[in-house]
Amino acid sequence: MGKTVLIVSSSPRKNGNSETLADAFAKGAREAGHSVETVRLGEKRLGFCKGCLVCLKLGHCVIQDDAVDIAAKMYDADVLVFATPVYYYSVCGQLKTMLDRANPLFGSDYSFTEAYLLATAAESGRSTFDGAEKAVQGWVDCFSRCTLAGTVFAGGVNSVGDIAGHPALEQAQRMGMEI
């Protein structure tokens, strides 16, 4: 039986490089028989976490925006995939905001047991990716039944479409097939 995969694509650019990487992962996961949904944060309305922690009592955030529905989808998914451009050596603000707003999941009976990180950056050095990986690993570490099961980094891509032909696309597709 296939898994339910939720891809949270955080690129603010339509058809951006990290979104293209997410599409490759989705293709592989679908080919393997999994159910895949992609949420594009650039098309959503997300407010910043207020730090009130009421969500831990209610099971959902008090801010009524798209993050509430996205967090509910995250709760139900077997596999979470986070796709982000690397901004200043970390995840982009859109993804960080969504991870913060997923706080209602903490301490809940969530379904996800695997998370994956797909990232792109203009710089090609592997250390460019370290901060983004650490940010997502820190979030995953708060969920004892979940592990960061895999990462893909595509460096040296900046303008929309630069990722075409990059070996990371094949790596992401293969990773999607192997979940």
mmCIF file of C-alpha atoms in Angstrom:
data_model
loop_
_atom_site.group_PDB
_atom_site.id
_atom_site.type_symbol
_atom_site.label_atom_id
_atom_site.label_comp_id
_atom_site.label_asym_id
_atom_site.label_seq_id
_atom_site.Cartn_x
_atom_site.Cartn_y
_atom_site.Cartn_z
ATOM 1 C CA MET A 1 0.000 0.000 0.000
ATOM 2 C CA GLY A 2 1.336 3.416 -0.981
ATOM 3 C CA LYS A 3 2.203 6.173 1.422
ATOM 4 C CA THR A 4 0.663 9.621 1.630
ATOM 5 C CA VAL A 5 3.337 12.158 0.699
ATOM 6 C CA LEU A 6 2.991 15.888 1.317
ATOM 7 C CA ILE A 7 5.464 18.160 -0.404
ATOM 8 C CA VAL A 8 5.740 21.656 1.046
ATOM 9 C CA SER A 9 7.343 23.737 -1.687
ATOM 10 C CA SER A 10 8.439 27.103 -0.348
ATOM 11 C CA SER A 11 9.865 28.867 -3.379
ATOM 12 C CA PRO A 12 8.354 32.305 -3.855
ATOM 13 C CA ARG A 13 9.105 31.972 -7.589
ATOM 14 C CA LYS A 14 6.680 30.099 -9.805
ATOM 15 C CA ASN A 15 8.586 27.263 -11.491
ATOM 16 C CA GLY A 16 11.666 28.088 -9.427
ATOM 17 C CA ASN A 17 14.554 25.668 -9.104
ATOM 18 C CA SER A 18 13.519 24.205 -5.740
ATOM 19 C CA GLU A 19 9.972 23.772 -7.049
ATOM 20 C CA THR A 20 11.381 21.895 -10.062
ATOM 21 C CA LEU A 21 13.360 19.686 -7.667
ATOM 22 C CA ALA A 22 10.138 19.024 -5.714
ATOM 23 C CA ASP A 23 8.366 18.072 -8.951
ATOM 24 C CA ALA A 24 11.100 15.511 -9.683
ATOM 25 C CA PHE A 25 10.663 13.968 -6.218
ATOM 26 C CA ALA A 26 6.876 13.899 -6.727
ATOM 27 C CA LYS A 27 7.270 12.160 -10.079
ATOM 28 C CA GLY A 28 9.366 9.410 -8.517
ATOM 29 C CA ALA A 29 6.980 8.955 -5.596
ATOM 30 C CA ARG A 30 3.976 8.705 -7.931
ATOM 31 C CA GLU A 31 5.808 6.179 -10.109
ATOM 32 C CA ALA A 32 6.337 4.091 -6.962
ATOM 33 C CA GLY A 33 2.593 4.116 -6.259
ATOM 34 C CA HIS A 34 2.431 6.732 -3.530
ATOM 35 C CA SER A 35 -0.225 9.425 -3.212
ATOM 36 C CA VAL A 36 1.432 12.839 -3.570
ATOM 37 C CA GLU A 37 0.141 16.330 -2.879
ATOM 38 C CA THR A 38 2.221 19.469 -3.308
ATOM 39 C CA VAL A 39 1.434 22.637 -1.381
ATOM 40 C CA ARG A 40 3.066 25.750 -2.816
ATOM 41 C CA LEU A 41 3.570 28.263 -0.016
ATOM 42 C CA GLY A 42 4.025 31.082 -2.529
ATOM 43 C CA GLU A 43 0.319 30.721 -3.359
ATOM 44 C CA LYS A 44 -0.778 30.748 0.295
ATOM 45 C CA ARG A 45 -1.413 33.347 2.975
ATOM 46 C CA LEU A 46 0.714 32.701 6.067
ATOM 47 C CA GLY A 47 1.075 34.854 9.146
ATOM 48 C CA PHE A 48 3.869 34.653 11.671
ATOM 49 C CA CYS A 49 3.523 32.574 14.833
ATOM 50 C CA LYS A 50 2.543 34.748 17.815
ATOM 51 C CA GLY A 51 4.143 32.430 20.369
ATOM 52 C CA CYS A 52 0.947 32.229 22.409
ATOM 53 C CA LEU A 53 1.060 28.384 22.563
ATOM 54 C CA VAL A 54 -2.742 28.206 22.579
ATOM 55 C CA CYS A 55 -2.344 25.757 19.676
ATOM 56 C CA LEU A 56 -1.030 23.132 22.081
ATOM 57 C CA LYS A 57 -4.356 23.233 23.948
ATOM 58 C CA LEU A 58 -6.653 23.625 20.939
ATOM 59 C CA GLY A 59 -4.778 21.380 18.507
ATOM 60 C CA HIS A 60 -4.795 24.142 15.882
ATOM 61 C CA CYS A 61 -3.540 27.682 15.512
ATOM 62 C CA VAL A 62 -5.741 30.646 16.452
ATOM 63 C CA ILE A 63 -4.542 32.588 13.390
ATOM 64 C CA GLN A 64 -7.044 31.818 10.658
ATOM 65 C CA ASP A 65 -5.005 31.578 7.459
ATOM 66 C CA ASP A 66 -3.725 28.871 5.124
ATOM 67 C CA ALA A 67 -1.206 27.532 7.650
ATOM 68 C CA VAL A 68 -4.025 25.872 9.608
ATOM 69 C CA ASP A 69 -5.015 23.681 6.646
ATOM 70 C CA ILE A 70 -1.400 22.980 5.721
ATOM 71 C CA ALA A 71 -0.589 21.849 9.271
ATOM 72 C CA ALA A 72 -3.628 19.539 9.141
ATOM 73 C CA LYS A 73 -2.302 18.020 5.903
ATOM 74 C CA MET A 74 1.116 17.599 7.546
ATOM 75 C CA TYR A 75 -0.554 15.805 10.478
ATOM 76 C CA ASP A 76 -2.152 13.247 8.141
ATOM 77 C CA ALA A 77 0.818 12.626 5.838
ATOM 78 C CA ASP A 78 3.093 9.592 6.179
ATOM 79 C CA VAL A 79 5.986 11.446 4.537
ATOM 80 C CA LEU A 80 6.837 15.154 4.588
ATOM 81 C CA VAL A 81 9.048 16.721 1.931
ATOM 82 C CA PHE A 82 10.318 20.266 2.351
ATOM 83 C CA ALA A 83 11.632 22.040 -0.754
ATOM 84 C CA THR A 84 13.387 25.368 -0.325
ATOM 85 C CA PRO A 85 15.760 27.753 -1.965
ATOM 86 C CA VAL A 86 18.687 28.489 0.326
ATOM 87 C CA TYR A 87 18.551 32.091 1.511
ATOM 88 C CA TYR A 88 21.484 33.368 3.559
ATOM 89 C CA TYR A 89 22.616 29.792 4.248
ATOM 90 C CA SER A 90 19.302 28.610 5.682
ATOM 91 C CA VAL A 91 15.755 27.798 4.607
ATOM 92 C CA CYS A 92 13.760 30.624 3.069
ATOM 93 C CA GLY A 93 11.443 32.638 5.307
ATOM 94 C CA GLN A 94 8.311 31.059 3.846
ATOM 95 C CA LEU A 95 9.388 27.585 4.969
ATOM 96 C CA LYS A 96 10.586 28.788 8.368
ATOM 97 C CA THR A 97 7.235 30.502 8.916
ATOM 98 C CA MET A 98 5.357 27.297 8.023
ATOM 99 C CA LEU A 99 7.536 25.162 10.280
ATOM 100 C CA ASP A 100 6.846 27.573 13.146
ATOM 101 C CA ARG A 101 3.130 27.521 12.387
ATOM 102 C CA ALA A 102 3.140 23.701 12.474
ATOM 103 C CA ASN A 103 3.584 23.945 16.254
ATOM 104 C CA PRO A 104 0.114 22.417 16.891
ATOM 105 C CA LEU A 105 1.616 19.120 15.673
ATOM 106 C CA PHE A 106 4.047 19.044 18.601
ATOM 107 C CA GLY A 107 2.830 16.505 21.148
ATOM 108 C CA SER A 108 0.045 15.299 18.851
ATOM 109 C CA ASP A 109 -0.490 11.829 17.398
ATOM 110 C CA TYR A 110 0.836 12.852 13.963
ATOM 111 C CA SER A 111 1.266 10.280 11.181
ATOM 112 C CA PHE A 112 4.572 11.296 9.558
ATOM 113 C CA THR A 113 7.633 9.182 10.227
ATOM 114 C CA GLU A 114 9.915 10.390 7.434
ATOM 115 C CA ALA A 115 10.939 13.840 6.276
ATOM 116 C CA TYR A 116 13.046 14.840 3.290
ATOM 117 C CA LEU A 117 14.754 18.107 2.434
ATOM 118 C CA LEU A 118 15.271 19.340 -1.116
ATOM 119 C CA ALA A 119 17.252 22.556 -1.500
ATOM 120 C CA THR A 120 18.738 24.716 -4.220
ATOM 121 C CA ALA A 121 21.200 27.586 -4.079
ATOM 122 C CA ALA A 122 23.195 29.900 -6.284
ATOM 123 C CA GLU A 123 26.394 28.830 -4.538
ATOM 124 C CA SER A 124 27.580 25.326 -5.271
ATOM 125 C CA GLY A 125 29.688 24.489 -2.206
ATOM 126 C CA ARG A 126 28.200 21.737 -0.049
ATOM 127 C CA SER A 127 28.578 23.927 3.065
ATOM 128 C CA THR A 128 26.029 26.294 1.495
ATOM 129 C CA PHE A 129 23.408 23.685 2.380
ATOM 130 C CA ASP A 130 24.472 23.069 6.005
ATOM 131 C CA GLY A 131 22.318 25.766 7.609
ATOM 132 C CA ALA A 132 19.180 24.695 5.743
ATOM 133 C CA GLU A 133 19.755 21.086 6.732
ATOM 134 C CA LYS A 134 20.318 22.089 10.358
ATOM 135 C CA ALA A 135 17.101 24.154 10.395
ATOM 136 C CA VAL A 136 14.984 21.256 9.136
ATOM 137 C CA GLN A 137 16.825 18.703 11.290
ATOM 138 C CA GLY A 138 16.057 20.878 14.329
ATOM 139 C CA TRP A 139 12.347 20.816 13.485
ATOM 140 C CA VAL A 140 12.371 17.054 12.825
ATOM 141 C CA ASP A 141 14.179 16.435 16.136
ATOM 142 C CA CYS A 142 11.085 17.744 17.941
ATOM 143 C CA PHE A 143 9.053 14.802 16.584
ATOM 144 C CA SER A 144 10.329 11.568 18.107
ATOM 145 C CA ARG A 145 8.685 9.251 15.558
ATOM 146 C CA CYS A 146 10.150 11.144 12.591
ATOM 147 C CA THR A 147 13.594 11.056 11.000
ATOM 148 C CA LEU A 148 15.215 13.181 8.339
ATOM 149 C CA ALA A 149 15.405 10.298 5.889
ATOM 150 C CA GLY A 150 17.149 12.025 3.000
ATOM 151 C CA THR A 151 18.368 15.253 1.473
ATOM 152 C CA VAL A 152 19.109 16.518 -2.014
ATOM 153 C CA PHE A 153 21.088 19.676 -2.686
ATOM 154 C CA ALA A 154 21.375 21.347 -6.084
ATOM 155 C CA GLY A 155 24.022 24.040 -5.977
ATOM 156 C CA GLY A 156 25.029 26.429 -8.708
ATOM 157 C CA VAL A 157 21.464 27.245 -9.750
ATOM 158 C CA ASN A 158 20.162 30.782 -9.451
ATOM 159 C CA SER A 159 17.889 31.936 -12.272
ATOM 160 C CA VAL A 160 14.625 30.141 -12.969
ATOM 161 C CA GLY A 161 15.398 27.117 -15.116
ATOM 162 C CA ASP A 162 19.085 26.863 -14.204
ATOM 163 C CA ILE A 163 18.384 23.454 -12.664
ATOM 164 C CA ALA A 164 17.578 21.879 -16.051
ATOM 165 C CA GLY A 165 19.882 18.902 -16.533
ATOM 166 C CA HIS A 166 21.304 19.107 -13.000
ATOM 167 C CA PRO A 167 22.093 15.648 -11.533
ATOM 168 C CA ALA A 168 20.074 16.540 -8.416
ATOM 169 C CA LEU A 169 16.862 16.161 -10.435
ATOM 170 C CA GLU A 170 17.578 12.492 -11.057
ATOM 171 C CA GLN A 171 18.642 12.066 -7.431
ATOM 172 C CA ALA A 172 15.362 13.603 -6.208
ATOM 173 C CA GLN A 173 13.272 11.448 -8.548
ATOM 174 C CA ARG A 174 15.113 8.315 -7.423
ATOM 175 C CA MET A 175 14.676 9.298 -3.765
ATOM 176 C CA GLY A 176 10.955 9.731 -4.353
ATOM 177 C CA MET A 177 10.779 6.257 -5.852
ATOM 178 C CA GLU A 178 12.570 4.736 -2.870
ATOM 179 C CA ILE A 179 10.400 6.017 -0.046
#
